[in-house]
Amino acid sequence: MARAKIALIGAGMIGGTLAHVAAREALGDVILFDIAEGTPQGKALDIAEATAVFGSSVALKGANDYAEIAGADICIVTAGVPRKPGMSRDDLIGINLKVMKAVGEGIKAHAPNAFVICITNPLDAMVWALQKFSGLPKEKVVGMAGVLDSARFAYFLAEKTGVSVQDIHAWTLGGHGDDMVPMVRHSTIGGLPLPDAVSAGFLTQDELDAIVKRTRGGGGEIVALLKTGSAFYAPAESAIAMAKSYLLDQKRVLPCAVWLSGEYGLSDLYVGVPALIGAGGVEKVIEFTTNDEEKAMFAKSVESVQGLIQACKDIDGSLA
Ligand code: A3D
């Protein structure tokens, strides 16, 4: 069977990390695409030389021409600009919306059968716009944010309780903004929902509240430390988990920004919910039961996403 073709649109910090991980895991041949001349070629060559050390038979190539992504099985989009300290994700909308238009048209022309994972911020609005610009089926276009936000939540819980991160299952839903919704009742430590883990003495309620707050600001914490860009290792790993679920038909249930058509009482927008990812793309949306407090937090987060989508429509009339 032919190797999968993985197109990485954007060869910056996340794109380069994606290429490295995809090559190490031998997920398929990698095309690194960017508008910057030399960057994708240099990173592809560097990683290709490393394959001789870690022993992987995949091919890597850098490109500045969309024709090179022809027939890609999967496209992971990080093209655009990241945050600098003091910026919110929403401040990126003007620049990154134009980038999504170019990327969407490139994918439509050359890789219309691909499964597309968008990472560019502000995530929920950019994946919405990318689906519109590309015209690809909605179940084949998803956004990566929930896997990362949930990983941060799980890591902070592991760090505080001393329980292996492997036995912590955390869920974060809603938009990828500071009002995202860490799902305390649905997240578990060794199978115990977090309220029960508090009762059992794994951590105090105050510690749990602080972790929820830290999770919401997790991206900003890294931006403040790095000063020149945003997180890239954990975002790349998160997108790889989604890509593997599609390429290997693993049917994992992962929190992703997906198109909703009635689920959670919402339609016509992308927002983070648990979704089953398999060879068909988004094969099912899982609806968590939510109490009044969770519903209110989710509604607030959705309101922010709707505001960003409206801003996209205001900027680009073709989206209205
Ligand atoms: P960076 O290292 O700047 O890479 C972005 C790359 O995009 C650069 O190499 C640019 O040359 C390239 N680029 C710009 N315009 C175009 C274009 N029109 N076509 C093709 N390539 C282009 O950024 P990064 O890799 O650190 O981050 C990429 C994006 O991911 C940013 O928007 C971040 O905000 C976002 N991000 C999202 C998350 C989520 O969880 C959703 C996490 C971290 C970063």
Short mmCIF file of C-alpha atoms and ligand atoms in Angstrom, two decimals:
data_model
loop_
_atom_site.label_atom_id
_atom_site.label_comp_id
_atom_site.label_asym_id
_atom_site.label_seq_id
_atom_site.Cartn_x
_atom_site.Cartn_y
_atom_site.Cartn_z
CA MET A 1 0.00 0.00 0.00
CA ALA A 2 1.30 3.48 -0.89
CA ARG A 3 2.47 5.65 1.97
CA ALA A 4 0.07 8.39 3.10
CA LYS A 5 0.85 11.92 1.89
CA ILE A 6 0.87 14.50 4.65
CA ALA A 7 0.80 18.16 3.61
CA LEU A 8 1.82 20.68 6.25
CA ILE A 9 0.67 24.16 5.23
CA GLY A 10 2.91 26.50 7.21
CA ALA A 11 6.49 25.51 7.98
CA GLY A 12 6.99 27.60 11.10
CA MET A 13 7.43 26.38 14.66
CA ILE A 14 4.42 24.05 14.70
CA GLY A 15 4.81 23.02 11.04
CA GLY A 16 8.44 22.03 11.54
CA THR A 17 7.60 20.10 14.70
CA LEU A 18 4.75 18.33 12.90
CA ALA A 19 7.14 17.30 10.12
CA HIS A 20 9.62 15.94 12.65
CA VAL A 21 7.04 13.92 14.58
CA ALA A 22 5.29 12.65 11.42
CA ALA A 23 8.65 11.48 10.01
CA ARG A 24 9.77 9.85 13.27
CA GLU A 25 6.47 8.02 13.54
CA ALA A 26 6.66 7.11 9.82
CA LEU A 27 3.09 8.31 9.32
CA GLY A 28 3.69 9.07 5.67
CA ASP A 29 5.59 11.20 3.18
CA VAL A 30 5.66 14.84 4.21
CA ILE A 31 5.31 17.99 2.10
CA LEU A 32 6.16 21.14 4.03
CA PHE A 33 4.61 24.16 2.31
CA ASP A 34 5.20 27.83 3.15
CA ILE A 35 5.27 31.18 1.36
CA ALA A 36 8.71 31.85 2.85
CA GLU A 37 11.28 30.65 0.32
CA GLY A 38 13.89 28.30 1.72
CA THR A 39 12.24 27.68 5.10
CA PRO A 40 10.21 24.60 4.12
CA GLN A 41 13.04 23.28 1.94
CA GLY A 42 15.59 23.75 4.74
CA LYS A 43 13.45 22.12 7.42
CA ALA A 44 12.47 19.24 5.12
CA LEU A 45 16.12 18.57 4.23
CA ASP A 46 17.22 18.77 7.86
CA ILE A 47 14.59 16.23 8.96
CA ALA A 48 15.20 14.05 5.87
CA GLU A 49 18.86 13.83 6.91
CA ALA A 50 17.71 12.84 10.41
CA THR A 51 15.70 9.90 8.98
CA ALA A 52 19.03 8.21 8.32
CA VAL A 53 19.68 8.37 12.06
CA PHE A 54 16.30 7.39 13.43
CA GLY A 55 15.64 4.97 10.61
CA SER A 56 12.45 5.97 8.90
CA SER A 57 11.78 5.40 5.19
CA VAL A 58 9.46 8.34 4.61
CA ALA A 59 10.30 11.14 2.17
CA LEU A 60 10.23 14.85 3.03
CA LYS A 61 10.08 17.77 0.64
CA GLY A 62 9.77 21.54 1.04
CA ALA A 63 7.60 23.57 -1.34
CA ASN A 64 6.41 27.08 -2.19
CA ASP A 65 3.94 25.90 -4.82
CA TYR A 66 0.54 24.46 -3.94
CA ALA A 67 0.85 21.98 -6.83
CA GLU A 68 3.19 19.99 -4.54
CA ILE A 69 0.37 19.14 -2.12
CA ALA A 70 -1.56 17.40 -4.94
CA GLY A 71 -3.39 14.33 -3.74
CA ALA A 72 -2.54 14.84 -0.06
CA ASP A 73 -4.44 12.53 2.30
CA ILE A 74 -4.21 15.03 5.09
CA CYS A 75 -3.44 18.77 5.34
CA ILE A 76 -2.48 20.33 8.65
CA VAL A 77 -2.73 24.11 8.50
CA THR A 78 -0.56 26.36 10.68
CA ALA A 79 -0.03 29.14 8.12
CA GLY A 80 -0.40 32.61 9.52
CA VAL A 81 0.99 34.52 12.45
CA PRO A 82 1.11 33.52 16.13
CA ARG A 83 0.57 35.74 19.19
CA LYS A 84 3.15 37.98 20.77
CA PRO A 85 3.04 38.88 24.49
CA GLY A 86 0.08 41.16 25.21
CA MET A 87 -1.89 39.98 22.16
CA SER A 88 -5.06 37.95 22.34
CA ARG A 89 -5.74 35.20 19.79
CA ASP A 90 -8.51 37.42 18.41
CA ASP A 91 -5.99 40.15 17.49
CA LEU A 92 -4.73 37.81 14.73
CA ILE A 93 -8.01 37.68 12.84
CA GLY A 94 -7.32 40.30 10.15
CA ILE A 95 -4.03 38.80 8.95
CA ASN A 96 -4.91 35.15 9.39
CA LEU A 97 -8.29 35.38 7.63
CA LYS A 98 -6.50 36.43 4.43
CA VAL A 99 -4.09 33.54 4.90
CA MET A 100 -7.04 31.10 5.29
CA LYS A 101 -8.45 32.35 1.97
CA ALA A 102 -5.20 31.56 0.14
CA VAL A 103 -4.81 28.21 1.92
CA GLY A 104 -8.46 27.24 1.38
CA GLU A 105 -8.18 27.93 -2.34
CA GLY A 106 -4.91 25.98 -2.55
CA ILE A 107 -6.43 22.95 -0.83
CA LYS A 108 -9.59 23.14 -2.96
CA ALA A 109 -7.53 23.16 -6.16
CA HIS A 110 -4.97 20.50 -5.27
CA ALA A 111 -6.09 18.32 -2.34
CA PRO A 112 -9.89 18.28 -2.31
CA ASN A 113 -10.04 14.75 -0.84
CA ALA A 114 -7.83 15.55 2.16
CA PHE A 115 -8.80 15.53 5.81
CA VAL A 116 -7.93 19.06 6.96
CA ILE A 117 -6.85 19.97 10.47
CA CYS A 118 -6.65 23.71 11.14
CA ILE A 119 -4.46 25.04 13.95
CA THR A 120 -4.21 28.72 12.98
CA ASN A 121 -5.72 31.15 15.50
CA PRO A 122 -8.26 32.42 16.38
CA LEU A 123 -9.00 28.75 15.92
CA ASP A 124 -12.77 28.36 15.87
CA ALA A 125 -13.24 31.25 13.43
CA MET A 126 -10.30 30.27 11.22
CA VAL A 127 -11.47 26.66 10.81
CA TRP A 128 -14.96 27.97 9.99
CA ALA A 129 -13.49 30.30 7.34
CA LEU A 130 -11.16 27.59 6.00
CA GLN A 131 -14.10 25.24 5.43
CA LYS A 132 -15.94 28.02 3.56
CA PHE A 133 -12.94 29.00 1.43
CA SER A 134 -12.01 25.40 0.61
CA GLY A 135 -15.55 24.14 0.08
CA LEU A 136 -14.50 20.74 1.45
CA PRO A 137 -17.14 18.60 3.21
CA LYS A 138 -17.67 19.78 6.77
CA GLU A 139 -16.83 16.37 8.25
CA LYS A 140 -13.42 16.57 6.55
CA VAL A 141 -12.43 19.95 8.05
CA VAL A 142 -11.71 20.19 11.80
CA GLY A 143 -9.88 22.43 14.22
CA MET A 144 -7.24 21.41 16.75
CA ALA A 145 -7.56 23.05 20.16
CA GLY A 146 -9.42 20.76 22.55
CA VAL A 147 -6.76 18.04 22.53
CA LEU A 148 -4.18 20.64 23.53
CA ASP A 149 -6.33 22.40 26.12
CA SER A 150 -7.33 19.05 27.62
CA ALA A 151 -3.68 17.93 27.66
CA ARG A 152 -2.75 21.05 29.60
CA PHE A 153 -5.61 20.42 32.04
CA ALA A 154 -4.49 16.79 32.47
CA TYR A 155 -0.84 17.76 32.94
CA PHE A 156 -1.64 20.35 35.64
CA LEU A 157 -3.80 17.76 37.45
CA ALA A 158 -1.01 15.18 37.24
CA GLU A 159 1.56 17.68 38.49
CA LYS A 160 -0.61 18.61 41.48
CA THR A 161 -1.80 15.12 42.49
CA GLY A 162 1.24 12.99 41.67
CA VAL A 163 -0.96 10.64 39.62
CA SER A 164 0.43 9.58 36.23
CA VAL A 165 -0.87 11.75 33.43
CA GLN A 166 -1.73 8.48 31.68
CA ASP A 167 -4.45 7.81 34.26
CA ILE A 168 -5.97 11.25 34.05
CA HIS A 169 -8.63 11.89 31.45
CA ALA A 170 -9.43 15.57 31.08
CA TRP A 171 -11.94 17.27 28.79
CA THR A 172 -12.08 20.88 27.71
CA LEU A 173 -14.89 22.04 25.46
CA GLY A 174 -16.07 25.27 23.84
CA GLY A 175 -14.07 27.82 21.89
CA HIS A 176 -10.27 28.03 22.07
CA GLY A 177 -10.25 31.24 24.08
CA ASP A 178 -9.83 32.23 27.68
CA ASP A 179 -13.49 31.35 28.31
CA MET A 180 -13.04 27.72 27.18
CA VAL A 181 -14.85 25.22 29.40
CA PRO A 182 -12.76 22.70 31.37
CA MET A 183 -15.34 19.98 32.12
CA VAL A 184 -14.72 19.27 35.78
CA ARG A 185 -17.47 16.66 36.26
CA HIS A 186 -16.48 14.73 33.11
CA SER A 187 -12.74 14.70 33.79
CA THR A 188 -11.33 11.87 35.87
CA ILE A 189 -8.30 10.94 37.94
CA GLY A 190 -7.96 7.15 38.04
CA GLY A 191 -11.61 6.93 37.05
CA LEU A 192 -12.81 9.31 39.79
CA PRO A 193 -14.66 12.39 38.47
CA LEU A 194 -12.80 15.48 39.74
CA PRO A 195 -15.41 16.41 42.41
CA ASP A 196 -14.94 12.88 43.85
CA ALA A 197 -11.16 13.23 43.56
CA VAL A 198 -11.44 16.37 45.72
CA SER A 199 -13.56 14.46 48.26
CA ALA A 200 -10.97 11.66 48.22
CA GLY A 201 -8.20 14.14 49.07
CA PHE A 202 -6.25 14.09 45.79
CA LEU A 203 -6.41 17.89 45.70
CA THR A 204 -8.40 20.67 47.37
CA GLN A 205 -11.24 22.57 45.75
CA ASP A 206 -9.05 25.70 45.73
CA GLU A 207 -6.28 23.81 43.95
CA LEU A 208 -8.78 22.50 41.39
CA ASP A 209 -10.16 26.01 40.82
CA ALA A 210 -6.62 27.32 40.29
CA ILE A 211 -5.93 24.54 37.75
CA VAL A 212 -9.11 25.37 35.82
CA LYS A 213 -7.97 29.01 35.68
CA ARG A 214 -4.44 28.04 34.65
CA THR A 215 -5.81 25.77 31.90
CA ARG A 216 -7.85 28.66 30.47
CA GLY A 217 -4.73 30.82 30.38
CA GLY A 218 -2.38 27.98 29.39
CA GLY A 219 -1.56 29.39 25.95
CA GLY A 220 -0.85 32.86 27.33
CA GLU A 221 1.45 31.41 30.01
CA ILE A 222 3.71 29.96 27.28
CA VAL A 223 3.54 33.13 25.14
CA ALA A 224 4.67 35.19 28.15
CA LEU A 225 7.60 32.83 28.76
CA LEU A 226 8.73 32.48 25.13
CA LYS A 227 8.29 36.18 24.28
CA THR A 228 8.74 35.52 20.54
CA GLY A 229 5.91 33.15 19.63
CA SER A 230 3.48 30.64 21.05
CA ALA A 231 3.48 26.99 22.08
CA PHE A 232 4.48 24.47 19.43
CA TYR A 233 5.48 21.08 20.85
CA ALA A 234 2.16 20.26 22.54
CA PRO A 235 0.07 21.77 19.70
CA ALA A 236 1.97 19.63 17.16
CA GLU A 237 1.56 16.45 19.21
CA SER A 238 -2.16 17.19 19.58
CA ALA A 239 -2.67 17.53 15.82
CA ILE A 240 -0.67 14.34 15.23
CA ALA A 241 -3.06 12.46 17.55
CA MET A 242 -5.96 13.69 15.41
CA ALA A 243 -4.13 12.89 12.16
CA LYS A 244 -3.37 9.34 13.34
CA SER A 245 -6.97 8.74 14.29
CA TYR A 246 -7.96 9.62 10.71
CA LEU A 247 -5.11 7.90 8.85
CA LEU A 248 -5.24 4.70 10.92
CA ASP A 249 -9.06 4.77 11.34
CA GLN A 250 -8.53 4.58 15.10
CA LYS A 251 -11.96 6.05 15.85
CA ARG A 252 -10.67 7.94 18.86
CA VAL A 253 -12.98 10.33 20.66
CA LEU A 254 -11.08 13.60 20.85
CA PRO A 255 -12.18 17.12 21.70
CA CYS A 256 -12.02 18.99 18.37
CA ALA A 257 -13.55 22.08 16.83
CA VAL A 258 -16.17 20.54 14.55
CA TRP A 259 -19.09 21.79 12.51
CA LEU A 260 -22.29 21.51 14.52
CA SER A 261 -25.66 20.94 12.94
CA GLY A 262 -28.06 20.74 15.87
CA GLU A 263 -25.79 19.05 18.41
CA TYR A 264 -25.62 20.95 21.72
CA GLY A 265 -28.53 23.03 20.34
CA LEU A 266 -26.13 24.80 17.95
CA SER A 267 -25.87 25.08 14.19
CA ASP A 268 -23.72 26.66 11.51
CA LEU A 269 -20.56 27.10 13.54
CA TYR A 270 -17.41 25.32 14.62
CA VAL A 271 -16.77 24.86 18.32
CA GLY A 272 -14.92 22.38 20.50
CA VAL A 273 -16.84 19.21 21.43
CA PRO A 274 -15.88 15.53 21.70
CA ALA A 275 -15.85 13.96 18.24
CA LEU A 276 -15.14 10.47 16.91
CA ILE A 277 -12.43 10.71 14.25
CA GLY A 278 -12.03 7.84 11.81
CA ALA A 279 -11.44 7.19 8.13
CA GLY A 280 -14.61 9.15 7.33
CA GLY A 281 -13.33 12.25 9.13
CA VAL A 282 -15.69 13.38 11.89
CA GLU A 283 -17.89 10.31 12.14
CA LYS A 284 -19.86 11.27 15.22
CA VAL A 285 -20.27 14.15 17.65
CA ILE A 286 -20.58 13.05 21.26
CA GLU A 287 -22.99 15.09 23.36
CA PHE A 288 -22.03 15.37 27.03
CA THR A 289 -24.86 15.87 29.51
CA THR A 290 -24.41 19.35 30.96
CA ASN A 291 -25.81 20.97 34.09
CA ASP A 292 -26.98 24.61 34.25
CA GLU A 293 -23.55 25.94 35.23
CA GLU A 294 -21.78 24.07 32.42
CA LYS A 295 -24.47 25.14 29.93
CA ALA A 296 -23.94 28.79 30.92
CA MET A 297 -20.14 28.55 30.56
CA PHE A 298 -20.49 26.80 27.19
CA ALA A 299 -22.99 29.44 26.01
CA LYS A 300 -20.57 32.24 26.97
CA SER A 301 -17.73 30.56 25.08
CA VAL A 302 -19.98 29.99 22.04
CA GLU A 303 -20.96 33.66 22.13
CA SER A 304 -17.27 34.62 21.79
CA VAL A 305 -16.90 32.25 18.82
CA GLN A 306 -20.01 33.73 17.18
CA GLY A 307 -18.52 37.20 17.64
CA LEU A 308 -15.34 36.11 15.85
CA ILE A 309 -17.30 34.54 13.00
CA GLN A 310 -19.23 37.80 12.64
CA ALA A 311 -15.92 39.68 12.54
CA CYS A 312 -14.77 37.39 9.67
CA LYS A 313 -18.00 38.14 7.79
CA ASP A 314 -17.47 41.87 8.34
CA ILE A 315 -13.90 41.69 7.02
CA ASP A 316 -14.64 39.46 4.01
CA GLY A 317 -18.06 40.00 2.46
CA SER A 318 -17.85 36.70 0.52
CA LEU A 319 -18.27 34.87 3.86
CA ALA A 320 -21.51 36.63 4.85
P1 A3D B 1 5.06 30.52 12.99
O1 A3D B 1 6.27 29.86 13.54
O2 A3D B 1 5.08 32.01 12.79
O3 A3D B 1 4.71 29.81 11.60
C1 A3D B 1 3.72 30.28 10.75
C2 A3D B 1 4.20 30.05 9.33
O4 A3D B 1 3.15 30.42 8.44
C3 A3D B 1 5.42 30.91 8.95
O5 A3D B 1 6.48 30.06 8.52
C4 A3D B 1 4.90 31.78 7.82
O6 A3D B 1 5.87 32.03 6.80
C5 A3D B 1 3.77 30.94 7.28
N1 A3D B 1 2.79 31.67 6.49
C6 A3D B 1 2.33 32.94 6.65
N2 A3D B 1 1.45 33.24 5.69
C7 A3D B 1 1.34 32.14 4.90
C8 A3D B 1 0.58 31.82 3.75
N3 A3D B 1 -0.25 32.71 3.20
N4 A3D B 1 0.70 30.58 3.21
C9 A3D B 1 1.55 29.68 3.76
N5 A3D B 1 2.31 29.92 4.85
C10 A3D B 1 2.19 31.13 5.41
O7 A3D B 1 3.78 30.19 13.90
P2 A3D B 1 3.48 28.85 14.73
O8 A3D B 1 3.81 27.67 13.90
O9 A3D B 1 4.04 28.97 16.09
O10 A3D B 1 1.88 28.99 14.89
C11 A3D B 1 1.05 28.88 13.77
C12 A3D B 1 -0.39 29.24 14.12
O11 A3D B 1 -0.90 28.32 15.07
C13 A3D B 1 -0.58 30.64 14.73
O12 A3D B 1 -1.73 31.25 14.20
C14 A3D B 1 -0.80 30.33 16.20
O13 A3D B 1 -1.55 31.32 16.86
C15 A3D B 1 -1.57 29.03 16.11
N6 A3D B 1 -1.58 28.21 17.32
C16 A3D B 1 -2.75 27.58 17.61
C17 A3D B 1 -2.83 26.78 18.72
C18 A3D B 1 -4.12 26.10 19.03
O14 A3D B 1 -4.21 25.38 19.98
C19 A3D B 1 -5.28 26.31 18.18
C20 A3D B 1 -1.72 26.61 19.55
C21 A3D B 1 -0.54 27.26 19.23
C22 A3D B 1 -0.47 28.07 18.09
#
